[in-house]
Short mmCIF file of C-alpha atoms in Angstrom, two decimals:
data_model
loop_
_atom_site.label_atom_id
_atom_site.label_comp_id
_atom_site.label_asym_id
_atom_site.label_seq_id
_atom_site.Cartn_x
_atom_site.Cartn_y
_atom_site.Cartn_z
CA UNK A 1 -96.85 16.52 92.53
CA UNK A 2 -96.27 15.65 88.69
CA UNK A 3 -98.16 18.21 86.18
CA UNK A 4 -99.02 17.55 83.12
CA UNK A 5 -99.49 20.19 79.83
CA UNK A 6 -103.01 19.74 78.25
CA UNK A 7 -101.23 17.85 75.27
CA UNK A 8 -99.17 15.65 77.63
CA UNK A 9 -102.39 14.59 79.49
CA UNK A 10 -103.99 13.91 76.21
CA UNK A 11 -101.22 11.49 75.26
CA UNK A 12 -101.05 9.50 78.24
CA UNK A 13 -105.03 9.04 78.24
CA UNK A 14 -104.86 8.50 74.76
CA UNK A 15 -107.54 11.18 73.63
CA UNK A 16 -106.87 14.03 71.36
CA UNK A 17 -106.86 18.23 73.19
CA UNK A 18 -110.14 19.13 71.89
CA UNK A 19 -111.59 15.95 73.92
CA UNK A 20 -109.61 16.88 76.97
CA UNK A 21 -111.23 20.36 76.35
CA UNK A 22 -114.68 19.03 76.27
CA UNK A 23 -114.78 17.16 79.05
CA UNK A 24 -113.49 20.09 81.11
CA UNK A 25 -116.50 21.90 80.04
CA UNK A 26 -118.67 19.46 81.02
CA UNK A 27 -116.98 18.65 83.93
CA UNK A 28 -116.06 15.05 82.85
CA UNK A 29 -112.43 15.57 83.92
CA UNK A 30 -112.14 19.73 85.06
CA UNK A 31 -108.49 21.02 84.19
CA UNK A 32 -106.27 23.03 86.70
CA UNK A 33 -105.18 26.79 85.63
CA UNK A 34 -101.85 27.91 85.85
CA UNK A 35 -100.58 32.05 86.09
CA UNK A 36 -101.24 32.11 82.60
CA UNK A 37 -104.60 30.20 82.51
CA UNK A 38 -103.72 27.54 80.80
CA UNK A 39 -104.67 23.78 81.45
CA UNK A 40 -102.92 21.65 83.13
CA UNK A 41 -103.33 18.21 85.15
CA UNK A 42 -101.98 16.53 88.05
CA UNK A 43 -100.90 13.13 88.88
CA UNK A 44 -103.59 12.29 90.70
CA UNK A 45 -106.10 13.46 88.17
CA UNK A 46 -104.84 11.03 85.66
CA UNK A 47 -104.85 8.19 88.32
CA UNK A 48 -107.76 8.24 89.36
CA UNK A 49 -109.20 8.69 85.77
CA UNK A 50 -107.60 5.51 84.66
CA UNK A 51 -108.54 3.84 87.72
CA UNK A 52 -112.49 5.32 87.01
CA UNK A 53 -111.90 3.16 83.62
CA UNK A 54 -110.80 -0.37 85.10
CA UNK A 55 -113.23 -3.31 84.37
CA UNK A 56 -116.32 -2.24 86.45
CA UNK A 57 -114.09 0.58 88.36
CA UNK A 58 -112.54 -2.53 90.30
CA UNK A 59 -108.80 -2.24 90.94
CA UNK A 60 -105.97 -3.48 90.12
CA UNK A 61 -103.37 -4.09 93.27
CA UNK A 62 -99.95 -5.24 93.51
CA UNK A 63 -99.36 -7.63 96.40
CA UNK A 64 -95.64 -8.69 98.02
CA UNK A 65 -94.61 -10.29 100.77
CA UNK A 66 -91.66 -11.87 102.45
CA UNK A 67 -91.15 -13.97 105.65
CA UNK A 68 -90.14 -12.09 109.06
CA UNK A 69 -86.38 -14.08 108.29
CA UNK A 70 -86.29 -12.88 104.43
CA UNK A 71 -84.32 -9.47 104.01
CA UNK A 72 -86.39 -6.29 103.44
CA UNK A 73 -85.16 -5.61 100.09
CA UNK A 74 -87.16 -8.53 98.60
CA UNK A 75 -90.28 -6.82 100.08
CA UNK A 76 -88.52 -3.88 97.96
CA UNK A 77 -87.76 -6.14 94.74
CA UNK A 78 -91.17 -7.61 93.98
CA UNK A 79 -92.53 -4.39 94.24
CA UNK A 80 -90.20 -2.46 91.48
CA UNK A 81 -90.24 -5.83 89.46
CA UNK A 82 -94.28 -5.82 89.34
CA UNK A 83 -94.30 -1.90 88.83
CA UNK A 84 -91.72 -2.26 86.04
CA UNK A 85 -94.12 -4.82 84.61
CA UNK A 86 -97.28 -2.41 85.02
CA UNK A 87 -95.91 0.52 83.72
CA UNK A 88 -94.14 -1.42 80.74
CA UNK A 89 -98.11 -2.56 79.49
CA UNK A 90 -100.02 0.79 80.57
CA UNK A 91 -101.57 -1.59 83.66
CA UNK A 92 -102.70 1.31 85.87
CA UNK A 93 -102.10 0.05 89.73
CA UNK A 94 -104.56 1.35 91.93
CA UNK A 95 -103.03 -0.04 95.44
CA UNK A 96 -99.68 -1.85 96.82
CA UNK A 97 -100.52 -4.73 99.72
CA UNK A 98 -98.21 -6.51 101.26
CA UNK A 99 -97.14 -8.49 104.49
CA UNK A 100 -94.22 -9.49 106.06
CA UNK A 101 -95.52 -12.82 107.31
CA UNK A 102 -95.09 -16.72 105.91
CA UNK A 103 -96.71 -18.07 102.83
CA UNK A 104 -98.68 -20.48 105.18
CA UNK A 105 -99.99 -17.91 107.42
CA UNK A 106 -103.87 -17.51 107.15
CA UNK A 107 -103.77 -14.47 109.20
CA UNK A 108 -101.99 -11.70 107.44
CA UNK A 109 -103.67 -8.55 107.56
CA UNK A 110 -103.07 -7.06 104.45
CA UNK A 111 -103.66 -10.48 102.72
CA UNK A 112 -107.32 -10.98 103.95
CA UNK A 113 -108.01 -7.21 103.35
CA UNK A 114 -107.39 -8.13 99.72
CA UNK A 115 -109.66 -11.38 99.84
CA UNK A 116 -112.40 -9.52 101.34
CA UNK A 117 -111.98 -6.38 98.77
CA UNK A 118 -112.35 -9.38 96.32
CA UNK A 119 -115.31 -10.81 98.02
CA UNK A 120 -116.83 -7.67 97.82
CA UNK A 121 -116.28 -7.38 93.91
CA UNK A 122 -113.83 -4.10 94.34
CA UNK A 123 -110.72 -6.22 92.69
CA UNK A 124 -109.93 -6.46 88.96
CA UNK A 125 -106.27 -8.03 88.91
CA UNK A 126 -104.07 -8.52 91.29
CA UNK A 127 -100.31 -8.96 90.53
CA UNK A 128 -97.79 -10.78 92.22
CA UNK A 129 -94.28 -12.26 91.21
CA UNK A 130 -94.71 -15.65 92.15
CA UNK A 131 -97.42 -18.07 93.16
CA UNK A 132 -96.07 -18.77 96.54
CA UNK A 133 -95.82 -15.08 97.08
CA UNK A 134 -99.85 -15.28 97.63
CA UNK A 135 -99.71 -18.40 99.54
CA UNK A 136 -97.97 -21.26 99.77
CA UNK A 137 -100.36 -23.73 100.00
CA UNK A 138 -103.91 -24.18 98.22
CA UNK A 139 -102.74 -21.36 95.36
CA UNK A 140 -105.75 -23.39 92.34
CA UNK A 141 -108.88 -22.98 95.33
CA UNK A 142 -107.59 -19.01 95.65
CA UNK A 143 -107.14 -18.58 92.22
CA UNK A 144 -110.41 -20.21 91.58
CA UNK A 145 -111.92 -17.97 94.84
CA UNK A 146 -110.91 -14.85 92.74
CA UNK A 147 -112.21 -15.97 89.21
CA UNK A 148 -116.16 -16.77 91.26
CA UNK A 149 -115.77 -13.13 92.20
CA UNK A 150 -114.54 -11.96 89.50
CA UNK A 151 -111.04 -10.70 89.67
CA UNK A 152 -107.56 -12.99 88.76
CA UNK A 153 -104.70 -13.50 90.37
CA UNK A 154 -101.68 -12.73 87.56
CA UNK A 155 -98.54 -14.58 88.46
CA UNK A 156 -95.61 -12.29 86.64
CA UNK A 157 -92.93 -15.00 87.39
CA UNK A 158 -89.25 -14.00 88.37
CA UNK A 159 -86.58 -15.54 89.17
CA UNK A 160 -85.08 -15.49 92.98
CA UNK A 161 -88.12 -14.17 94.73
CA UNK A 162 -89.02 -17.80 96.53
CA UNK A 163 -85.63 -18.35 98.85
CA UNK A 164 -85.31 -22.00 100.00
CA UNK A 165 -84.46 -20.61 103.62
CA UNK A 166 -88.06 -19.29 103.57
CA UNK A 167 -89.24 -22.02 102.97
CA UNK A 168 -87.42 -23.79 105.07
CA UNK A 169 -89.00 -21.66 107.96
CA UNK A 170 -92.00 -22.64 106.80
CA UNK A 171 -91.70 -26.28 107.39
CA UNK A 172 -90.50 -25.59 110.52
CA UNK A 173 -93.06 -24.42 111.60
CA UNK A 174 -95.76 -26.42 110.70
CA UNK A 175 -93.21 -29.19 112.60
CA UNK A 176 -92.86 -26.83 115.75
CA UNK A 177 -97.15 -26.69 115.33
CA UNK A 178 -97.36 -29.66 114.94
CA UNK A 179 -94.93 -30.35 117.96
CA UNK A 180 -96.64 -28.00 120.29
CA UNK A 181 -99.83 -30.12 120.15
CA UNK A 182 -98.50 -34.20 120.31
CA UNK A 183 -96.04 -33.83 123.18
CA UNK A 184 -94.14 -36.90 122.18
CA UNK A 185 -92.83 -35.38 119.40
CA UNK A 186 -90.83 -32.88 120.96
CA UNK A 187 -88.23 -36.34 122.17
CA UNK A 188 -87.24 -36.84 118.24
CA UNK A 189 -85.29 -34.93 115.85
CA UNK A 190 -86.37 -33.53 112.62
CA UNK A 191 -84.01 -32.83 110.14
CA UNK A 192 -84.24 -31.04 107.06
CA UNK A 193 -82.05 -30.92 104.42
CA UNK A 194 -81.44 -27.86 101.86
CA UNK A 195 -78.86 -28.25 98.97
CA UNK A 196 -76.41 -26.24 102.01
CA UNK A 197 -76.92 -27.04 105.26
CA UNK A 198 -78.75 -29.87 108.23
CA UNK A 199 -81.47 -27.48 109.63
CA UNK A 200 -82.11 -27.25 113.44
CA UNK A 201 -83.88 -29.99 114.87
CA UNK A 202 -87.52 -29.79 116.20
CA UNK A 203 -86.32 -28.61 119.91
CA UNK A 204 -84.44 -25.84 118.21
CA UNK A 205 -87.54 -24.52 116.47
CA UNK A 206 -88.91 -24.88 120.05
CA UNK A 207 -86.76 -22.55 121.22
CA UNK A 208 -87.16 -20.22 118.45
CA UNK A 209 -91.06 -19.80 118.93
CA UNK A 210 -89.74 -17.77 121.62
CA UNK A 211 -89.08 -14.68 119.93
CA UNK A 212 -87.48 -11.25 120.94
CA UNK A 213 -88.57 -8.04 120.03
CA UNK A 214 -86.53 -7.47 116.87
CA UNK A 215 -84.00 -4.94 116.53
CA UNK A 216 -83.05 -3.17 113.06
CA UNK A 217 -79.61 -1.52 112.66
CA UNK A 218 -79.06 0.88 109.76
CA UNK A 219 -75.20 0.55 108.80
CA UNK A 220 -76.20 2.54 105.21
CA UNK A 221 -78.97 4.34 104.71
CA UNK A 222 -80.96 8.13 104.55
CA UNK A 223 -80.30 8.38 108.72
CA UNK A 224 -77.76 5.35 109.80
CA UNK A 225 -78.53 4.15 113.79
CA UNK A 226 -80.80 1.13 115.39
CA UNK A 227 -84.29 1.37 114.91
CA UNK A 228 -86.74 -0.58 116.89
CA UNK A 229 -89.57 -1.24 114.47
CA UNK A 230 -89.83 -2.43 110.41
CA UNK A 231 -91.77 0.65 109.50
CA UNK A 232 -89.02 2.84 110.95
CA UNK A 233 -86.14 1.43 109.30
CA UNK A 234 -87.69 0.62 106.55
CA UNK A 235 -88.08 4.54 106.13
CA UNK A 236 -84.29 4.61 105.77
CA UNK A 237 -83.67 2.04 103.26
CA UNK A 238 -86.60 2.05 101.06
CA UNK A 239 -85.32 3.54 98.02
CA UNK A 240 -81.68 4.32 98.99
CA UNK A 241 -79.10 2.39 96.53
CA UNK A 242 -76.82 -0.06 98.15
CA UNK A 243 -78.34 0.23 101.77
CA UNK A 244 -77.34 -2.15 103.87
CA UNK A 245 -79.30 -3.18 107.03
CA UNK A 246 -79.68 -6.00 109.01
CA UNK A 247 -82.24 -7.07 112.23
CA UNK A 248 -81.00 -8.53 115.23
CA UNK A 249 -82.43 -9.73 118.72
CA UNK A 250 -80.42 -7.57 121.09
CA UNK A 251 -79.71 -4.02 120.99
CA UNK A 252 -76.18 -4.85 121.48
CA UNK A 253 -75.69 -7.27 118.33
CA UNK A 254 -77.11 -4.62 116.74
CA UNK A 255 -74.65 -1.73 118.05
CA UNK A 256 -71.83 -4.61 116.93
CA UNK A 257 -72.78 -4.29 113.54
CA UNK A 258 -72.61 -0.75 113.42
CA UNK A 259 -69.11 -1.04 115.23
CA UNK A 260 -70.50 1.32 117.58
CA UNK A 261 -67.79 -0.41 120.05
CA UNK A 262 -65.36 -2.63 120.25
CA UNK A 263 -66.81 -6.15 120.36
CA UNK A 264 -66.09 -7.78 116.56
CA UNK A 265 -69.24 -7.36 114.26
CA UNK A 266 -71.82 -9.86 113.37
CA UNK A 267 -70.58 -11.22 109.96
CA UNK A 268 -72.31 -9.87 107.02
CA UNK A 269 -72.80 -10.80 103.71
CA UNK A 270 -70.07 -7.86 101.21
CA UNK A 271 -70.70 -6.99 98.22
CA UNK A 272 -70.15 -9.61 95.14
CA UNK A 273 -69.66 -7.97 91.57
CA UNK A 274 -70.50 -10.28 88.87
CA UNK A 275 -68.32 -12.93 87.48
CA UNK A 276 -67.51 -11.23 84.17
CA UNK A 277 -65.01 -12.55 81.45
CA UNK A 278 -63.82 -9.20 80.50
CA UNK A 279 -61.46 -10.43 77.84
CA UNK A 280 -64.57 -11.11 75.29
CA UNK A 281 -65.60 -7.90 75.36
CA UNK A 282 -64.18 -4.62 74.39
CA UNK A 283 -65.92 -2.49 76.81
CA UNK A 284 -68.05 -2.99 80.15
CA UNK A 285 -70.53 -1.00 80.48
CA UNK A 286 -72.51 -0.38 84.16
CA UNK A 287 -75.59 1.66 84.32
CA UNK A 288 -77.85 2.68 87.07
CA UNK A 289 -80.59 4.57 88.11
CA UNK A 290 -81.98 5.77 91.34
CA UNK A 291 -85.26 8.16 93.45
CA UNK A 292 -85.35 9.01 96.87
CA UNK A 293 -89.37 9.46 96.61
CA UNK A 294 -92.19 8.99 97.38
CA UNK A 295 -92.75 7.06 94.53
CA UNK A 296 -90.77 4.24 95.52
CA UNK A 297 -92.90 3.35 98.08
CA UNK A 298 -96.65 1.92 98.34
CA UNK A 299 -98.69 4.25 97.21
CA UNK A 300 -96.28 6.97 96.70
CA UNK A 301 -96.06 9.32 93.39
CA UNK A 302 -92.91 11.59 92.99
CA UNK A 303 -92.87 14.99 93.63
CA UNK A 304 -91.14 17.56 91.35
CA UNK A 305 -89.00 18.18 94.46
CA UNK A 306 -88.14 14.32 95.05
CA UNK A 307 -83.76 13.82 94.18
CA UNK A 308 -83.70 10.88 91.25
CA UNK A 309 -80.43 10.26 89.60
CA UNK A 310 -78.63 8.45 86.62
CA UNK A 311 -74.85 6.86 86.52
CA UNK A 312 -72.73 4.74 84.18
CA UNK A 313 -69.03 3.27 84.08
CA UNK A 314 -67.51 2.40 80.74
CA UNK A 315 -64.85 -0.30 81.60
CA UNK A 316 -62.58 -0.40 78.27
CA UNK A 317 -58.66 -0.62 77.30
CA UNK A 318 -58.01 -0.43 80.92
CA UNK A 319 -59.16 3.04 81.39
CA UNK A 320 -62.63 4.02 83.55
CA UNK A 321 -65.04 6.67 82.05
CA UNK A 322 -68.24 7.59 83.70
CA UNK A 323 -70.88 10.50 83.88
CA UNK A 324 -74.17 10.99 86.03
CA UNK A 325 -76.76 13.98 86.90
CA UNK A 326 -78.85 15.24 89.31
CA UNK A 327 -82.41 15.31 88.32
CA UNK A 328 -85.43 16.40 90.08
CA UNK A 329 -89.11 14.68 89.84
CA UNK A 330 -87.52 11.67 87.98
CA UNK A 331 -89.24 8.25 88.93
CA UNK A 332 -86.65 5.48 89.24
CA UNK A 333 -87.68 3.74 85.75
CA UNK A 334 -86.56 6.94 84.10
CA UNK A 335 -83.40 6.95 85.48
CA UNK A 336 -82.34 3.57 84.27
CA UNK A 337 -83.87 4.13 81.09
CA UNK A 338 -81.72 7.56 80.84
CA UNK A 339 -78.26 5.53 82.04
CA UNK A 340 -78.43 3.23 79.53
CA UNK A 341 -79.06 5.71 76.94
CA UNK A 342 -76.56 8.35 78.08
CA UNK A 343 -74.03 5.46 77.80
CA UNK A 344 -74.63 4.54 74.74
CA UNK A 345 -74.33 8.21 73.51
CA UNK A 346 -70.80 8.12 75.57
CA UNK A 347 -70.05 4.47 73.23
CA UNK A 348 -70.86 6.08 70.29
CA UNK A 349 -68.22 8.71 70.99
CA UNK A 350 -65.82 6.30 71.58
CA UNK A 351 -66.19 4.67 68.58
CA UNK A 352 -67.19 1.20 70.25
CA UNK A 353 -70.58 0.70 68.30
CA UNK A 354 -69.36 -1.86 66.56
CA UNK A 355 -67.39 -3.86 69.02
CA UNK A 356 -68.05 -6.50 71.40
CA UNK A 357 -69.86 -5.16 74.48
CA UNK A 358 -71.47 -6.63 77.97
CA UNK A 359 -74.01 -3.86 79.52
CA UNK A 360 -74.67 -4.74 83.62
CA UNK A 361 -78.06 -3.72 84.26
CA UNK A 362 -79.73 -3.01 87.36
CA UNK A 363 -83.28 -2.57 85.41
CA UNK A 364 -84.74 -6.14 84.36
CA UNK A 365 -87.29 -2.73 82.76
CA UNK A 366 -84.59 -2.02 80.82
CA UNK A 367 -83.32 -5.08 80.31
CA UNK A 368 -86.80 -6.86 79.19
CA UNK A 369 -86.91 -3.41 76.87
CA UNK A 370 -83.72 -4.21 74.75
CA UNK A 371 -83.65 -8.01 75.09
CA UNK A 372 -85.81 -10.70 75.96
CA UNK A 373 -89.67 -9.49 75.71
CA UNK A 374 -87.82 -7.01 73.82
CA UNK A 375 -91.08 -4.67 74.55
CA UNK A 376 -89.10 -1.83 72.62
CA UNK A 377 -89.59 -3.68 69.15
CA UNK A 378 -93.48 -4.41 70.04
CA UNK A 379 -93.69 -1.00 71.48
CA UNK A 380 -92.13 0.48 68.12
CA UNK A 381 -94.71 -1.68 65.66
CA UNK A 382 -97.34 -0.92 67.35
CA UNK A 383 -96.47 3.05 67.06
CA UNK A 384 -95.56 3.38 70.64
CA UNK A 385 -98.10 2.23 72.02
CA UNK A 386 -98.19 -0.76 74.79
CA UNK A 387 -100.63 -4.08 74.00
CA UNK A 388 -103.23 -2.01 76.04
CA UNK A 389 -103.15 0.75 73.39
CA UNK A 390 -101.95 3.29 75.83
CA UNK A 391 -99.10 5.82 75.00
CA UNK A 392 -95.39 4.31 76.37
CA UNK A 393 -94.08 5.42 79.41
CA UNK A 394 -90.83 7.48 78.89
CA UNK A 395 -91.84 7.27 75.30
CA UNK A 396 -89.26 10.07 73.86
CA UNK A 397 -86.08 8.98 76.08
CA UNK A 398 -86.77 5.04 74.68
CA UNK A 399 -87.55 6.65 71.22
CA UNK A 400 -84.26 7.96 71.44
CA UNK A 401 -82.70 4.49 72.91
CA UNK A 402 -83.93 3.06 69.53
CA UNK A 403 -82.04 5.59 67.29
CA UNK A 404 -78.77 4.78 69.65
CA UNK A 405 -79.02 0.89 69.56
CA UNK A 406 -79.47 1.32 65.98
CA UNK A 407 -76.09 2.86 65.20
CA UNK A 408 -74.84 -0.47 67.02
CA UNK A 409 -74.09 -4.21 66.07
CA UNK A 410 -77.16 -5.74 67.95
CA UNK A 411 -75.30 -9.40 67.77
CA UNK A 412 -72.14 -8.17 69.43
CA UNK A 413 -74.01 -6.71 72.72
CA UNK A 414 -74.56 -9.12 75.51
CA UNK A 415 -76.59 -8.00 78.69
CA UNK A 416 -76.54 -9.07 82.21
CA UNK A 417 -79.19 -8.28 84.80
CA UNK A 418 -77.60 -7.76 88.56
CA UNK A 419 -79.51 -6.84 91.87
CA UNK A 420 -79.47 -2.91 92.46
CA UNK A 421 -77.47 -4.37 95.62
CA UNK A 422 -75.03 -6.05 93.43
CA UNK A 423 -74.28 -3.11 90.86
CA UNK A 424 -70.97 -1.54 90.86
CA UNK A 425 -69.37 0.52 93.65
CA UNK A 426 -68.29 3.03 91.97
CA UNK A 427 -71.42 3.50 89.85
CA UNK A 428 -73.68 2.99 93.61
CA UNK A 429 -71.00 5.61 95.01
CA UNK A 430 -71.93 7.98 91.84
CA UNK A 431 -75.78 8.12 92.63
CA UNK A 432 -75.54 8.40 96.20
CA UNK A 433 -73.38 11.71 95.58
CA UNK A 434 -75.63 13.31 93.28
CA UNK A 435 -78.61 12.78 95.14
CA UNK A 436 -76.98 14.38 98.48
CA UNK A 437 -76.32 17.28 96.14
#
């Protein structure tokens, strides 16, 4: 669990000590003692102080969800993309929801926990990274639903978080529904057309309603082997950089993939670095960061015993140069924040400051940070401070970002944003060593 010195606590809750002090007189918020009796706070203390402040103590909850078909790291996206977002504006999130289940399924358990929370008058916000993401049909009457009760829904758009193939599924079936219920139907053929491929006709998605007990096989991940529920597997590859996983509906595709014999291996999708024109820049810079924790998962804080690590590779003049730590009790945000700064430092060195250079990001944190949003300008104006007023998270290592970047030709440095999944092998190779230290 995270601890915090009085002064630290008093920063992130934006008081001054000697209000900290009072209220642990009067009990308001009662300090923990350490050997040396001196204050200290947890965590959890400063959660659920924050979440004591929300609009009429209601909460503020991130919700995800992806289709059964979808791959789990989407599930896995959203969530850092909405946290990233939270943390960036001092939004305090109180609880992570989230289904795997389609957009036009009523029934979703987490889903109608949230309406009735919001029913209830318990929800302030709730966050999610599309519209379709809360439903796919009827989004204005839920929005609306909230607003009567109080609460919002706040649409964070990103890109890539609504595949076609989902919603593909999705049509199908409401056909195969549909088909179930006017028997004629079933004699003609539906076909639907993505900018790819014909999709199955209604027969097929017959057949499909007939579904086998899924099947997950862990090719890279914290314990590699089949797995025969989400919740398991999930376990595995929640967190861990480039893990690669896929769900089957046999045991035996499932050993194929792991080549666990000798019959040839379901074809998976590899690895596809970015198409980069190297010869505009004088450098190439990848950076990433990475926590086996607690914290990457619903609900989860990191521990000060939780593995996090950093990693970059500077690309330049044909030659490879690259560094990364070890660190322990590091969220995942820090770590990217601390790659990109550490290769900066490494640029600076190198004399490359003022030269062209394309940075590969795994962090749309980072990269919203130093381009785009650019929070890091707003954050700086407003005396590090976020548009809530609170203190900046990671405040000193971004303070220290902004003395880097300034030492560098801001017009000649072109970023690139990348799926952790898509980020360099050797960099992915990097992290994974340090945290098995």
């Amino acid at each position: 669990m995270k601890e915090y010195k009085i002064g630290e606590a008093a920063e992130i809750l934006n008081v001054s000590v000697a209000t900290l002090q009072r209220w642990d007189r009067e009990g308001k918020l009662k300090a923990l003692r350490n050997a040396s009796n001196r204050r200290y706070y947890t965590q959890e203390q400063i959660n659920a102080y924050q979440s004591a402040q929300n609009k009429d103590g209601r909460e503020n909850v991130i919700y995800t969800r992806v289709s059964a078909s979808s791959p789990a790291t989407d599930l896995t996206r959203q969530e850092n993309f909405l946290t990233d977002y939270c943390n960036a504006n001092g939004i305090t999130v109180n609880e992570y929801l989230s289904d795997i289940a389609s957009g036009l399924d009523y029934g979703r358990p987490e889903w109608n926990q949230l309406l009735q929370k919001v029913e209830d008058g318990k929800i302030n916000k709730i966050y999610v990274s599309q519209a379709d993401r809360f439903t796919r049909s009827n989004f204005d009457w839920f929005a609306n639903f909230c607003k009567r009760h109080g609460s919002e829904i706040v649409v964070i758009n990103t890109p890539a978080t609504s595949p076609s193939q989902e919603l593909l599924d999705d049509l199908i079936s409401v056909i195969n529904d549909y088909s179930t219920r006017l028997p004629g139907l079933r004699r003609y053929k539906a076909e639907i057309r993505s900018d790819k491929s014909l999709i199955d006709s209604v027969e097929t998605a017959d057949q499909r309603e007939v579904k086998q007990q899924k099947v997950y096989a862990v090719r890279r991940g914290r314990q590699p082997g089949i797995y025969y529920s989400w919740p398991e597997a999930d376990r595995q590859v929640n967190g861990f950089p480039g893990a690669e996983f896929m769900s089957f509906g046999s045991e035996q595709e499932a050993m194929n993939y792991l080549n666990m014999n000798q019959v040839p291996a379901r074809e998976t999708k590899t690895k596809q670095e970015p198409d980069i024109n190297r010869d505009a820049y004088s450098a190439v810079i990848y950076t990433s960061g990475a926590c086996r924790s607690t914290g990457t998962h619903r609900g989860g804080h990191v521990k000060d015993t939780d593995k996090a690590a950093w990693a970059y590779l500077i690309e330049s003049d044909g030659k490879k140069l690259s560094d990364s730590a070890l660190r322990l009790g590091a969220t995942n945000n820090e770590m990217e924040v601390t790659a990109f700064l550490e290769s900066l430092k490494k640029l600076e060195e190198l004399g490359l400051t003022q030269q062209p250079l394309l940075f590969v990001l795994t962090s749309q944190y980072v990269l919203n940070s130093v381009q785009g949003p650019a929070w890091l300008k707003s954050w700086k104006k407003r005396d590090w401070k976020t548009a809530n007023g609170k203190p900046v998270v990671n405040r000193e290592i971004w303070q220290e970002v902004d003395r880097e970047l300034a030492k560098f030709d801001m017009s000649k440095l072109d970023f690139k944003w990348v799926k952790s999944a898509s980020v360099n092998d050797f960099v992915d190779s990097l992290l994974n060593k340090r945290m098995d230290e």
